[in-house]
Short mmCIF file of C-alpha atoms in Angstrom, two decimals:
data_model
loop_
_atom_site.label_atom_id
_atom_site.label_comp_id
_atom_site.label_asym_id
_atom_site.label_seq_id
_atom_site.Cartn_x
_atom_site.Cartn_y
_atom_site.Cartn_z
CA UNK A 1283 106.85 3.20 163.03
CA UNK A 1284 107.43 -0.42 162.11
CA UNK A 1285 109.89 -0.96 159.28
CA UNK A 1286 108.47 -2.33 156.07
CA UNK A 1287 110.32 -5.44 154.93
CA UNK A 1288 111.59 -6.28 158.41
CA UNK A 1289 110.09 -9.51 159.76
CA UNK A 1290 110.57 -10.47 163.40
CA UNK A 1291 113.29 -13.12 163.62
CA UNK A 1292 115.04 -12.13 160.38
CA UNK A 1293 118.73 -11.26 160.64
CA UNK A 1294 119.41 -7.56 161.16
CA UNK A 1295 123.15 -7.27 161.73
CA UNK A 1296 126.15 -9.39 162.63
CA UNK A 1297 129.37 -8.42 164.41
CA UNK A 1298 132.07 -10.67 163.00
CA UNK A 1299 135.30 -11.14 165.00
CA UNK A 1300 135.54 -7.45 165.86
CA UNK A 1301 138.74 -6.20 167.52
CA UNK A 1302 139.21 -2.63 168.73
CA UNK A 1303 142.50 -1.27 170.01
CA UNK A 1304 142.91 2.31 171.26
CA UNK A 1305 146.36 3.81 171.02
CA UNK A 1306 149.28 1.42 171.02
CA UNK A 1307 148.09 -1.23 173.42
CA UNK A 1308 144.63 -0.70 174.96
CA UNK A 1309 142.59 -3.63 173.66
CA UNK A 1310 138.91 -2.78 174.23
CA UNK A 1311 137.46 -5.65 172.18
CA UNK A 1312 138.95 -8.90 170.90
CA UNK A 1313 137.06 -11.36 168.69
CA UNK A 1314 133.66 -9.85 169.56
CA UNK A 1315 130.90 -11.62 167.62
CA UNK A 1316 127.15 -11.08 167.96
CA UNK A 1317 124.12 -11.94 165.82
CA UNK A 1318 121.21 -9.50 166.13
CA UNK A 1319 117.78 -10.41 164.76
CA UNK A 1320 114.80 -8.19 163.98
CA UNK A 1321 112.72 -7.66 167.12
CA UNK A 1322 115.46 -8.71 169.56
CA UNK A 1323 115.98 -7.01 172.88
CA UNK A 1324 119.62 -7.86 173.63
CA UNK A 1325 121.44 -6.73 176.76
CA UNK A 1326 125.22 -6.47 176.78
CA UNK A 1327 126.00 -7.27 180.40
CA UNK A 1328 129.33 -6.95 182.12
CA UNK A 1329 131.50 -4.92 184.49
CA UNK A 1330 132.69 -1.41 183.70
CA UNK A 1331 135.49 -1.45 181.17
CA UNK A 1332 134.45 -4.64 179.37
CA UNK A 1333 133.90 -2.89 176.03
CA UNK A 1334 130.08 -2.72 176.05
CA UNK A 1335 129.98 0.95 175.06
CA UNK A 1336 132.74 0.45 172.49
CA UNK A 1337 130.68 -2.31 170.85
CA UNK A 1338 127.66 0.03 170.65
CA UNK A 1339 129.73 2.80 169.09
CA UNK A 1340 131.07 0.41 166.44
CA UNK A 1341 127.53 -0.75 165.57
CA UNK A 1342 126.50 2.93 165.34
CA UNK A 1343 129.47 3.66 163.03
CA UNK A 1344 130.70 6.31 165.48
CA UNK A 1345 134.06 4.51 165.55
CA UNK A 1346 135.59 1.88 163.27
CA UNK A 1347 136.82 -1.55 164.35
CA UNK A 1348 140.56 -2.21 164.21
CA UNK A 1349 139.72 -5.52 162.54
CA UNK A 1350 136.62 -7.56 161.85
CA UNK A 1351 133.40 -6.00 160.60
CA UNK A 1352 129.71 -5.32 161.13
CA UNK A 1353 127.44 -6.67 158.39
CA UNK A 1354 123.90 -5.32 157.98
CA UNK A 1355 121.06 -7.20 156.30
CA UNK A 1356 118.93 -5.04 154.01
CA UNK A 1357 118.77 -1.25 153.96
CA UNK A 1358 121.22 0.54 156.24
CA UNK A 1359 121.61 4.28 156.37
CA UNK A 1360 122.51 6.85 159.03
CA UNK A 1361 118.87 7.05 160.10
CA UNK A 1362 118.75 3.27 160.67
CA UNK A 1363 120.25 3.66 164.14
CA UNK A 1364 118.89 5.63 167.09
CA UNK A 1365 121.18 6.17 170.09
CA UNK A 1366 120.35 6.89 173.72
CA UNK A 1367 123.39 7.72 175.84
CA UNK A 1368 123.81 7.43 179.61
CA UNK A 1369 123.29 11.19 179.94
CA UNK A 1370 120.26 12.67 178.15
CA UNK A 1371 122.61 15.15 176.32
CA UNK A 1372 119.82 17.67 175.72
CA UNK A 1373 120.45 21.22 174.54
CA UNK A 1374 119.41 23.40 177.50
CA UNK A 1375 118.52 26.41 175.34
CA UNK A 1376 116.11 24.44 173.12
CA UNK A 1377 112.56 23.29 173.83
CA UNK A 1378 111.75 19.60 174.15
CA UNK A 1379 110.36 19.57 170.59
CA UNK A 1380 113.47 21.28 169.20
CA UNK A 1381 115.67 18.73 171.02
CA UNK A 1382 113.74 15.86 169.43
CA UNK A 1383 114.08 17.59 166.04
CA UNK A 1384 117.90 17.46 166.18
CA UNK A 1385 118.50 14.31 164.03
CA UNK A 1386 116.19 15.70 161.32
CA UNK A 1387 117.82 19.11 161.59
CA UNK A 1388 121.22 17.49 160.98
CA UNK A 1389 119.72 15.87 157.86
CA UNK A 1390 118.44 19.22 156.60
CA UNK A 1391 114.73 18.61 157.35
CA UNK A 1392 112.88 21.70 158.58
CA UNK A 1393 111.18 21.82 161.95
CA UNK A 1394 107.84 22.49 160.28
CA UNK A 1395 108.19 19.45 158.03
CA UNK A 1396 109.25 17.23 160.96
CA UNK A 1397 106.70 18.61 163.42
CA UNK A 1398 104.04 15.89 163.18
CA UNK A 1399 106.72 13.18 163.50
CA UNK A 1400 108.16 14.96 166.56
CA UNK A 1401 104.71 15.13 168.14
CA UNK A 1402 104.12 11.43 167.41
CA UNK A 1403 107.38 10.49 169.16
CA UNK A 1404 106.64 12.68 172.19
CA UNK A 1405 103.25 11.00 172.44
CA UNK A 1406 104.89 7.56 172.37
CA UNK A 1407 107.04 8.48 175.40
CA UNK A 1408 104.17 10.23 177.21
CA UNK A 1409 105.47 13.79 176.88
CA UNK A 1410 103.03 15.26 174.36
CA UNK A 1411 102.14 18.04 176.84
CA UNK A 1412 105.76 19.11 177.29
CA UNK A 1413 106.84 19.95 173.72
CA UNK A 1414 107.36 23.65 174.59
CA UNK A 1415 109.06 23.00 177.95
CA UNK A 1416 112.81 23.35 178.48
CA UNK A 1417 115.10 20.63 179.88
CA UNK A 1418 115.59 22.53 183.16
CA UNK A 1419 111.86 22.14 183.85
CA UNK A 1420 111.97 18.32 183.58
CA UNK A 1421 112.85 15.54 186.02
CA UNK A 1422 115.71 13.14 185.25
CA UNK A 1423 113.27 10.48 184.05
CA UNK A 1424 111.48 12.94 181.76
CA UNK A 1425 114.79 14.10 180.25
CA UNK A 1426 115.60 10.48 179.44
CA UNK A 1427 112.19 10.13 177.75
CA UNK A 1428 113.04 13.13 175.56
CA UNK A 1429 116.30 11.42 174.64
CA UNK A 1430 114.37 8.26 173.72
CA UNK A 1431 111.90 10.29 171.61
CA UNK A 1432 114.86 11.86 169.79
CA UNK A 1433 116.24 8.37 169.06
CA UNK A 1434 112.85 7.30 167.65
CA UNK A 1435 112.28 10.29 165.38
CA UNK A 1436 114.15 8.87 162.35
CA UNK A 1437 112.21 5.55 162.45
CA UNK A 1438 115.38 3.59 163.22
CA UNK A 1439 115.66 -0.13 162.57
CA UNK A 1440 117.58 -0.47 165.83
CA UNK A 1441 117.95 1.57 169.01
CA UNK A 1442 121.24 1.42 170.92
CA UNK A 1443 120.97 2.31 174.61
CA UNK A 1444 124.10 2.88 176.69
CA UNK A 1445 123.14 2.45 180.37
CA UNK A 1446 120.35 5.01 179.96
CA UNK A 1447 118.81 4.54 183.41
CA UNK A 1448 121.97 4.06 185.49
CA UNK A 1449 121.86 7.53 187.08
CA UNK A 1450 118.19 7.36 188.06
CA UNK A 1451 116.68 6.25 191.36
CA UNK A 1452 115.34 2.70 191.54
CA UNK A 1453 111.64 3.61 191.42
CA UNK A 1454 112.12 5.77 188.31
CA UNK A 1455 114.31 3.08 186.78
CA UNK A 1456 111.67 0.36 187.29
CA UNK A 1457 109.02 2.65 185.78
CA UNK A 1458 111.18 3.41 182.73
CA UNK A 1459 112.00 -0.30 182.31
CA UNK A 1460 108.25 -1.01 182.17
CA UNK A 1461 107.69 1.91 179.79
CA UNK A 1462 110.56 0.84 177.55
CA UNK A 1463 109.05 -2.62 177.03
CA UNK A 1464 105.67 -1.04 176.28
CA UNK A 1465 107.32 1.34 173.83
CA UNK A 1466 109.16 -1.49 172.10
CA UNK A 1467 105.86 -3.35 171.78
CA UNK A 1468 104.19 -0.29 170.23
CA UNK A 1469 107.04 0.71 167.93
CA UNK A 1470 108.30 -2.75 167.00
CA UNK A 1471 112.00 -1.81 166.99
CA UNK A 1472 115.09 -3.85 167.83
CA UNK A 1473 117.07 -2.82 170.93
CA UNK A 1474 120.64 -3.38 172.13
CA UNK A 1475 120.88 -2.28 175.74
CA UNK A 1476 124.11 -1.85 177.73
CA UNK A 1477 123.83 -2.46 181.48
CA UNK A 1478 125.76 -3.80 184.44
CA UNK A 1479 122.54 -4.75 186.25
CA UNK A 1480 121.65 -8.45 186.19
CA UNK A 1481 118.09 -7.64 187.34
CA UNK A 1482 117.51 -5.06 184.61
CA UNK A 1483 118.93 -7.29 181.88
CA UNK A 1484 116.72 -10.25 182.85
CA UNK A 1485 113.58 -8.12 183.06
CA UNK A 1486 114.07 -6.47 179.66
CA UNK A 1487 115.80 -8.95 177.39
CA UNK A 1488 115.07 -11.97 175.28
CA UNK A 1489 118.85 -12.52 175.02
CA UNK A 1490 121.70 -11.48 177.31
CA UNK A 1491 125.27 -11.38 176.02
CA UNK A 1492 127.46 -11.77 179.11
CA UNK A 1493 130.83 -10.17 178.39
CA UNK A 1494 134.40 -10.78 179.47
CA UNK A 1495 136.46 -7.70 180.33
CA UNK A 1496 139.75 -6.47 178.89
CA UNK A 1497 139.61 -7.24 176.11
CA UNK A 1498 135.85 -7.48 175.73
CA UNK A 1499 134.05 -10.29 173.97
CA UNK A 1500 130.89 -12.34 174.46
CA UNK A 1501 131.57 -15.01 177.08
CA UNK A 1502 128.14 -16.62 177.03
CA UNK A 1503 124.69 -15.89 175.73
CA UNK A 1504 121.70 -16.53 177.99
CA UNK A 1505 118.24 -16.78 176.41
CA UNK A 1506 115.40 -15.45 178.58
CA UNK A 1507 112.61 -17.69 177.35
CA UNK A 1508 109.72 -15.61 178.68
CA UNK A 1509 107.11 -13.90 176.56
CA UNK A 1510 106.16 -10.23 176.42
CA UNK A 1511 104.54 -8.13 177.76
CA UNK A 1512 106.31 -8.39 181.11
CA UNK A 1513 105.19 -6.61 184.24
CA UNK A 1514 105.45 -6.72 188.03
CA UNK A 1515 104.17 -10.30 188.11
CA UNK A 1516 107.24 -11.39 186.11
CA UNK A 1517 109.55 -9.29 188.32
CA UNK A 1518 108.29 -11.14 191.43
CA UNK A 1519 108.08 -14.60 189.86
CA UNK A 1520 110.21 -17.64 190.66
CA UNK A 1521 111.29 -17.92 187.01
CA UNK A 1522 112.64 -14.33 187.12
CA UNK A 1523 114.60 -15.17 190.29
CA UNK A 1524 115.96 -18.34 188.65
CA UNK A 1525 117.09 -16.43 185.54
CA UNK A 1526 118.77 -13.81 187.74
CA UNK A 1527 120.70 -16.56 189.55
CA UNK A 1528 121.73 -18.14 186.26
CA UNK A 1529 122.90 -14.84 184.75
CA UNK A 1530 124.72 -13.87 187.98
CA UNK A 1531 126.57 -17.19 187.85
CA UNK A 1532 127.51 -16.62 184.20
CA UNK A 1533 128.77 -13.14 185.10
CA UNK A 1534 130.83 -14.57 187.96
CA UNK A 1535 132.40 -17.16 185.64
CA UNK A 1536 133.09 -14.51 183.01
CA UNK A 1537 135.08 -12.42 185.49
CA UNK A 1538 137.29 -15.44 186.19
CA UNK A 1539 137.67 -16.37 182.52
CA UNK A 1540 141.09 -16.23 180.93
CA UNK A 1541 141.25 -13.89 177.93
#
């Protein structure tokens, strides 16, 4: 699933001075800039309403910026981006496999032609035995795995994740955090992850963009200079605790920052 021509550390996309205004006067983003490199795991961290989800939707071309732009390096097409929303947004009448097929179906690719790719993606998220199950038969964590498999099925260069684990209990969330890092290692994709959890952002990311609210922009970037893979030993380490304190302090300063 790794993209040919993409080398870890190369530039992937850049947000350049992006503003987004809704209606006459609701400024969601102002002067939002972010450099994303191949292989990054970047968390956008901030309180509700700070424009994190708006930034993701602009990167995904679901909405356009009011001003500024997003520049992509190299090949960029609709299939370049996989999206995982906060809710799994599965079709209840369709099997797991048919739900994963959806992006290919929208591109006019038959289920039969996409079948082996669908099965590969279900295997990656550990659901190969559930391809003929229906969403109602799955736990919340399993539904989110289906959503992740659906995001992977087009071999995206980047996966955008909008608080995907926020509604899950802590044990399931920790498990999916671990699985997500393993998946990223296996697939080799780039991830931008929206969260308001300091602990989650530190565990997952190599870079955290701490955001200011209303209008949203990057207040400070914190580099988490720890290698991968990461596991429970990192989660209980003194360096993890120190990073969490540092990021919490940055978040506190960002909430007091003048816009």
